């Protein structure tokens, strides 16, 4: 038994918001791959679970007319990975999703839940940050949209207000020929949380490079855009690595020391830059 | 539940794994780690492999659950089970039900998987007897025996000894981004 709590499975969003907002200690259940572990350990003991998987509209996985993508809060990582348009338009996002946990867990774990869990190591966070994604939110005071860049408030904390439910992740239409990539350093070649992760997106027409990284600060971090026109891949890689290290504040934990993270982070950044810009990898 | 309707009232905090083992006495599904790391409790929920320790029993309401107990039909092992025996893919047996359910999910989704696809599908199932090579071979053998979706009768009498003849299937083209580099 994972504790004593009530369970509700609303089918419309207004009801889900009401249940979640009215109950002093309620938790949203989507995939449950993080929540159920916390319930089992006793770290989290809510009185009510609001299962949002059957709420109308939250299973949507829609490509808009200009290529923008909306991923409902009940969409699993494997459903995202099986979505051809995602793999074609956003390969960095697909790489990040494929790197998470195991096939069984990816059948449960959701895209939105990976953000809402607000782990500093969340692999989808850097991949979504470089795409300019945002989180659609419904709450007692109505709906709003939070850019992923403003979604994380700290370790395991988001900027969702009391009673608000994340309903979807929105990725804007990609710039023409947008390239994206994701790399992750793990303790072992297999299923593990990131020691460090790095995502990049390059718009070839403008030469603007966006980079984000995780597991090396209290939250995933998006760097200021880097202009690459007229620069070699090596020069861009060096500049990006320096900017990344300046923004990083890694700690030592069970997965790696701060020193190791500082050593490996610039390597991942240079490799992502090399993959996006071409030229030799380091 | 394995094709039969089961009706029950359960506490919200009961996992699907606890329900299977404690209420239905379907003890083929094993509890290893209890936190989704080892894969021993893998079952199919609506045809997809999931770890039953991280699913609430109430979440399976209205869904279809397949467990190891549903593999054999009329006293005859499924082709997948036979392949595990033929390939020597069983030692202590604790991981085997989860392994077979992961393989079942894979073969339903991809009847003729590549080696990379087999590895990716089975990578969430740990075996402490270190029998991975034999386990991967068992899945290859079952795929060659067309063990999809329930092929007990289809392959009856057919030799499952196709080991070593799968070399040509290693590099079929796939959509870019396949996580084949992970293992």
XYZ file of C-alpha atoms in Angstrom:
465
model
C 0.000 0.000 0.000
C 1.258 3.418 -0.920
C -0.579 5.235 1.847
C -4.085 6.337 2.686
C -5.540 8.786 0.245
C -8.575 9.322 -1.911
C -8.539 9.006 -5.664
C -10.553 10.969 -8.182
C -10.566 10.563 -11.932
C -12.359 13.570 -13.414
C -13.179 13.658 -17.099
C -13.353 17.408 -17.578
C -10.815 20.064 -16.803
C -13.068 22.313 -14.702
C -13.797 19.414 -12.377
C -10.109 18.530 -12.145
C -9.222 22.116 -11.255
C -11.998 22.295 -8.668
C -10.944 19.041 -6.984
C -7.292 20.003 -6.979
C -7.839 23.549 -5.763
C -10.395 22.659 -3.069
C -8.389 19.961 -1.336
C -5.670 21.296 0.941
C -3.310 18.391 0.305
C -3.888 17.095 -3.200
C -1.474 15.831 -5.824
C -1.871 15.509 -9.568
C -1.391 11.977 -10.873
C -0.387 11.618 -14.507
C 2.191 8.893 -15.211
C 2.957 8.408 -11.545
C 6.532 7.269 -12.118
C 7.890 9.911 -9.751
C 4.806 10.415 -7.555
C 4.273 6.755 -6.658
C 7.921 6.386 -5.631
C 7.496 9.393 -3.318
C 4.249 7.981 -1.898
C 5.914 4.671 -1.200
C 8.834 6.304 0.592
C 6.516 8.520 2.621
C 8.245 11.698 1.442
C 4.927 12.820 0.060
C 1.591 12.039 1.761
C -1.277 13.783 -0.049
C -4.890 13.255 0.995
C -6.158 13.153 -2.559
C -4.780 12.091 -5.924
C -6.420 13.716 -8.931
C -5.768 11.431 -11.902
C -5.804 13.648 -15.004
C -5.259 10.921 -17.598
C -8.919 10.784 -18.618
C -9.577 14.517 -18.623
C -10.951 15.557 -22.007
C -8.327 17.099 -24.228
C -5.270 16.112 -22.206
C -4.437 13.229 -24.531
C -4.000 15.597 -27.456
C -0.811 15.502 -29.497
C -1.454 17.989 -32.270
C 0.691 19.562 -34.937
C -0.548 23.034 -35.860
C -0.678 24.439 -39.403
C 2.782 26.016 -39.103
C 4.380 23.047 -37.393
C 3.798 24.094 -33.799
C 3.232 21.143 -31.471
C 0.861 20.794 -28.511
C 1.483 17.905 -26.130
C -1.346 17.237 -23.664
C -0.539 16.475 -20.036
C -1.578 12.816 -20.378
C 0.754 12.116 -23.332
C 3.459 9.605 -22.417
C 7.087 9.757 -23.473
C 6.607 6.751 -25.753
C 3.584 8.354 -27.393
C 5.748 11.399 -28.100
C 8.522 9.154 -29.450
C 6.091 7.270 -31.707
C 4.870 10.572 -33.143
C 6.635 10.896 -36.477
C 6.318 14.696 -36.703
C 8.103 15.079 -33.381
C 11.028 12.919 -34.412
C 11.305 14.707 -37.719
C 10.958 18.319 -36.534
C 12.419 18.103 -33.039
C 15.110 15.399 -33.007
C 16.749 16.871 -29.898
C 13.490 16.474 -27.999
C 13.152 12.893 -29.232
C 16.728 12.121 -28.158
C 16.021 13.541 -24.710
C 12.765 11.578 -24.346
C 14.409 8.348 -25.520
C 17.161 8.782 -22.927
C 14.738 8.734 -20.009
C 14.357 5.582 -17.900
C 13.160 2.335 -19.447
C 10.633 1.380 -22.093
C 8.124 0.337 -19.409
C 8.456 3.638 -17.545
C 8.220 5.649 -20.772
C 4.818 4.021 -21.321
C 3.671 5.777 -18.123
C 5.865 8.847 -17.609
C 4.453 11.963 -19.242
C 6.116 14.857 -21.034
C 4.367 17.422 -18.856
C 5.104 15.447 -15.699
C 8.824 15.501 -16.444
C 8.633 19.301 -16.226
C 6.232 19.444 -13.259
C 8.461 17.162 -11.202
C 10.983 20.003 -11.526
C 14.048 17.858 -11.068
C 17.242 19.763 -11.885
C 18.129 16.686 -13.970
C 14.865 16.566 -15.984
C 16.023 15.582 -19.451
C 13.141 17.167 -21.343
C 13.752 20.548 -19.741
C 16.861 21.580 -21.716
C 15.390 20.108 -24.907
C 12.189 22.144 -24.470
C 14.016 25.294 -23.312
C 15.986 25.574 -26.557
C 12.760 25.206 -28.553
C 11.133 28.143 -26.751
C 8.411 25.881 -25.356
C 5.793 26.934 -22.825
C 3.473 25.216 -20.356
C -0.287 25.697 -20.639
C -1.880 26.006 -17.222
C -5.466 25.877 -15.915
C -6.353 27.142 -12.471
C -9.135 28.521 -10.305
C -8.497 31.971 -11.774
C -8.431 30.827 -15.360
C -5.858 29.727 -17.889
C -2.399 31.109 -18.538
C 0.814 30.174 -20.303
C 4.198 29.965 -18.582
C 7.353 29.836 -20.717
C 9.454 26.820 -19.697
C 12.233 29.379 -19.066
C 10.074 30.776 -16.230
C 8.619 27.467 -15.031
C 11.287 26.319 -12.581
C 11.558 28.063 -9.211
C 14.115 25.768 -7.607
C 14.838 22.136 -6.853
C 11.480 20.335 -7.168
C 9.642 23.687 -7.240
C 7.728 25.291 -10.100
C 6.038 28.652 -10.552
C 2.611 26.992 -10.699
C 0.326 28.743 -8.239
C -1.845 26.940 -5.716
C -4.583 25.007 -7.452
C -3.050 25.311 -10.914
C -2.680 22.273 -13.162
C -0.289 22.062 -16.098
C -2.464 20.928 -19.001
C -0.036 20.837 -21.910
C 3.370 21.701 -23.297
C 3.394 23.952 -26.341
C 6.294 24.093 -28.770
C 6.193 27.006 -31.211
C 6.557 26.450 -34.940
C 10.216 25.644 -35.605
C 12.302 28.080 -37.611
C 13.087 26.828 -41.145
C 15.553 23.925 -41.163
C 15.874 24.104 -37.380
C 18.476 21.681 -36.086
C 18.414 20.372 -32.546
C 20.421 17.933 -30.484
C 20.627 16.542 -26.941
C 23.440 14.852 -25.035
C 23.481 13.370 -21.569
C 26.259 12.138 -19.333
C 25.333 9.237 -17.074
C 27.181 7.084 -14.575
C 26.609 4.033 -16.693
C 25.575 3.269 -20.213
C 21.975 2.474 -19.524
C 19.146 3.924 -17.550
C 20.297 6.597 -15.165
C 19.552 10.171 -14.289
C 21.822 12.751 -15.852
C 25.113 13.783 -14.308
C 24.810 16.621 -16.800
C 22.629 17.135 -19.857
C 22.858 19.647 -22.690
C 20.451 20.548 -25.484
C 21.027 22.850 -28.431
C 18.976 24.273 -31.283
C 20.376 26.102 -34.293
C 18.403 28.136 -36.818
C 20.683 28.028 -39.890
C 19.017 31.014 -41.597
C 19.824 33.407 -38.768
C 22.770 31.562 -37.255
C 21.252 31.862 -33.792
C 22.194 29.056 -31.413
C 20.242 28.306 -28.261
C 21.764 26.142 -25.563
C 20.384 24.832 -22.292
C 21.742 22.465 -19.684
C 20.576 20.559 -16.643
C 21.761 18.759 -13.511
C 24.400 21.443 -12.900
C 22.336 24.090 -11.068
C 19.177 24.132 -8.889
C 17.110 24.377 -12.072
C 17.666 23.650 -15.759
C 19.193 26.755 -17.349
C 18.732 28.395 -20.755
C 21.678 30.488 -21.936
C 21.325 33.774 -23.795
C 21.210 33.177 -27.578
C 24.624 32.855 -29.211
C 25.205 34.356 -32.677
C 27.274 31.995 -34.792
C 27.431 33.758 -38.185
C 30.999 33.969 -39.410
C 32.396 31.903 -36.549
C 33.971 28.467 -36.735
C 32.352 25.593 -34.882
C 35.397 25.427 -32.618
C 35.135 29.109 -31.715
C 31.423 28.797 -31.058
C 32.042 25.705 -28.954
C 34.634 27.527 -26.842
C 32.387 30.543 -26.329
C 29.397 28.348 -25.509
C 31.409 26.237 -23.063
C 32.603 29.377 -21.263
C 29.080 30.783 -21.080
C 27.778 27.457 -19.755
C 30.385 27.224 -17.017
C 29.676 30.826 -15.994
C 25.999 29.955 -15.533
C 26.539 26.594 -13.816
C 26.573 26.064 -10.059
C 26.836 22.291 -9.694
C 26.829 20.435 -6.403
C 28.349 17.106 -5.431
C 25.764 14.389 -4.942
C 25.288 10.653 -5.239
C 25.761 10.779 -9.007
C 28.871 12.936 -9.385
C 31.072 15.535 -7.765
C 30.761 19.207 -8.578
C 34.295 19.068 -9.996
C 33.371 16.250 -12.352
C 30.279 18.120 -13.496
C 32.369 21.223 -14.205
C 34.726 19.052 -16.237
C 32.119 17.190 -18.257
C 29.681 20.036 -18.935
C 31.904 21.932 -21.429
C 32.669 18.662 -23.212
C 28.974 18.016 -23.769
C 28.469 21.623 -24.903
C 31.287 21.415 -27.460
C 29.921 18.121 -28.779
C 26.399 19.515 -29.160
C 27.782 22.592 -30.938
C 29.867 20.411 -33.237
C 26.836 18.270 -34.043
C 24.727 21.324 -34.881
C 27.341 23.381 -36.728
C 29.308 20.563 -38.272
C 33.059 20.371 -38.001
C 35.106 18.152 -35.754
C 33.852 17.088 -32.376
C 36.145 17.357 -29.396
C -7.483 -9.698 -16.610
C -5.877 -12.191 -19.007
C -9.066 -11.979 -21.044
C -11.411 -12.482 -18.074
C -13.502 -9.829 -16.386
C -12.504 -9.183 -12.769
C -14.545 -6.906 -10.526
C -13.154 -5.697 -7.228
C -13.248 -2.808 -4.811
C -9.756 -1.755 -3.800
C -8.200 0.941 -1.607
C -6.819 3.858 -3.628
C -3.351 3.191 -2.245
C -3.145 -0.382 -3.534
C -0.763 -0.916 -6.425
C -1.657 -3.058 -9.401
C 1.129 -5.405 -8.291
C -0.399 -5.800 -4.819
C -3.794 -6.394 -6.415
C -2.459 -9.085 -8.746
C -0.539 -10.956 -6.080
C -2.647 -10.324 -2.975
C -6.188 -10.278 -4.287
C -6.117 -12.394 -7.426
C -3.346 -14.744 -6.252
C -1.608 -14.238 -9.590
C 1.815 -14.564 -8.003
C 3.725 -15.117 -11.235
C 4.327 -11.375 -11.361
C 7.214 -10.680 -8.962
C 8.066 -7.733 -6.781
C 11.731 -6.835 -7.032
C 12.616 -3.248 -6.217
C 9.111 -1.795 -5.920
C 10.192 1.497 -7.497
C 10.192 0.772 -11.208
C 13.891 0.053 -11.541
C 14.120 -3.708 -12.036
C 11.240 -4.706 -14.299
C 10.394 -7.911 -12.392
C 6.752 -6.810 -12.073
C 6.297 -5.996 -15.782
C 2.783 -6.689 -17.054
C 0.891 -5.429 -20.091
C -1.665 -2.694 -19.461
C -3.775 -2.167 -22.563
C -1.104 -4.043 -24.475
C 1.828 -1.947 -23.281
C 4.528 -3.108 -20.858
C 4.417 -1.239 -17.542
C 5.872 -1.890 -14.108
C 2.903 -2.933 -11.966
C 4.551 -1.520 -8.827
C 4.151 2.006 -10.234
C 0.536 1.663 -11.321
C -2.359 1.958 -8.889
C -4.895 -0.832 -9.119
C -7.607 1.797 -9.640
C -5.717 3.136 -12.656
C -6.240 -0.210 -14.377
C -10.021 0.145 -13.992
C -11.617 -0.555 -17.355
C -8.294 -1.596 -18.860
C -6.881 -4.870 -20.103
C -4.115 -6.455 -18.028
C -2.008 -9.357 -19.277
C 0.278 -11.257 -16.934
C 2.529 -14.282 -17.218
C -0.412 -16.461 -16.186
C -2.070 -15.632 -19.511
C 0.824 -16.938 -21.614
C 0.133 -20.677 -21.563
C -3.091 -21.773 -23.223
C -4.867 -25.055 -22.538
C -1.869 -26.388 -20.680
C 0.566 -25.570 -23.470
C 3.325 -23.024 -23.031
C 3.398 -20.079 -25.417
C 6.052 -20.004 -28.107
C 7.769 -17.274 -26.126
C 7.914 -19.415 -23.008
C 9.208 -22.350 -25.039
C 11.855 -20.121 -26.579
C 13.093 -19.082 -23.126
C 13.464 -22.753 -22.215
C 15.133 -23.689 -25.492
C 17.589 -20.825 -25.283
C 18.447 -21.573 -21.669
C 17.264 -18.076 -20.767
C 16.199 -19.048 -17.260
C 18.365 -19.533 -14.218
C 16.733 -18.661 -10.898
C 13.572 -17.593 -12.726
C 12.713 -14.538 -10.651
C 13.083 -12.071 -13.528
C 11.563 -14.409 -16.116
C 7.871 -13.413 -15.911
C 8.789 -9.751 -16.342
C 11.209 -10.600 -19.131
C 8.537 -12.559 -20.973
C 5.951 -9.796 -20.603
C 8.408 -7.188 -21.927
C 9.155 -9.499 -24.847
C 5.434 -10.068 -25.385
C 4.860 -6.314 -25.555
C 7.710 -5.946 -28.033
C 6.528 -8.737 -30.321
C 3.002 -7.365 -30.374
C 4.352 -3.978 -31.407
C 7.148 -5.182 -33.699
C 6.761 -8.793 -34.854
C 10.246 -8.893 -36.369
C 12.413 -6.706 -34.143
C 16.017 -5.797 -34.829
C 18.636 -6.586 -32.211
C 18.653 -2.916 -31.171
C 14.897 -3.001 -30.715
C 15.137 -6.167 -28.623
C 17.832 -4.646 -26.418
C 15.856 -1.434 -25.948
C 12.659 -3.309 -25.083
C 14.395 -5.658 -22.619
C 16.766 -3.121 -21.046
C 14.268 -2.317 -18.300
C 14.394 -5.874 -16.986
C 17.294 -6.773 -14.742
C 18.637 -10.310 -14.379
C 21.003 -10.972 -11.485
C 22.013 -14.347 -12.858
C 23.522 -12.391 -15.800
C 21.735 -14.386 -18.440
C 21.205 -11.491 -20.838
C 22.675 -13.068 -23.967
C 20.481 -16.121 -23.618
C 17.455 -13.916 -22.932
C 18.027 -11.822 -26.064
C 18.481 -15.038 -28.013
C 15.169 -16.344 -26.648
C 13.392 -13.246 -27.949
C 15.030 -13.660 -31.363
C 13.997 -17.301 -31.452
C 10.421 -16.441 -30.485
C 10.243 -13.725 -33.146
C 11.467 -16.169 -35.765
C 8.837 -18.642 -34.589
C 6.245 -15.915 -35.282
C 5.175 -15.896 -31.664
C 2.668 -13.108 -32.180
C 0.414 -12.379 -30.446
C -0.414 -15.710 -28.873
C 1.104 -18.319 -31.009
C 0.920 -21.440 -28.891
C -0.873 -23.353 -31.602
C 0.748 -21.622 -34.552
C 4.209 -22.863 -33.708
C 3.341 -26.182 -32.157
C 5.868 -28.685 -33.341
C 7.967 -26.076 -35.099
C 11.597 -26.040 -34.124
C 12.565 -22.912 -32.287
C 16.220 -23.635 -32.867
C 16.898 -20.811 -35.277
C 19.780 -19.501 -33.227
C 22.630 -17.978 -35.096
C 20.664 -17.221 -38.252
C 19.578 -13.692 -37.398
C 22.712 -11.925 -38.558
C 21.031 -10.160 -41.439
C 18.562 -8.250 -39.301
C 20.884 -5.984 -37.409
C 20.672 -2.797 -39.413
C 17.266 -2.252 -40.893
C 16.686 1.479 -41.424
C 14.762 3.268 -38.683
C 13.459 6.731 -38.027
C 16.316 8.987 -36.911
C 16.740 9.465 -33.214
C 16.168 5.863 -32.185
C 17.756 5.365 -28.804
C 19.776 2.463 -30.052
C 22.957 3.678 -28.438
C 21.566 3.083 -25.010
C 21.521 -0.205 -23.445
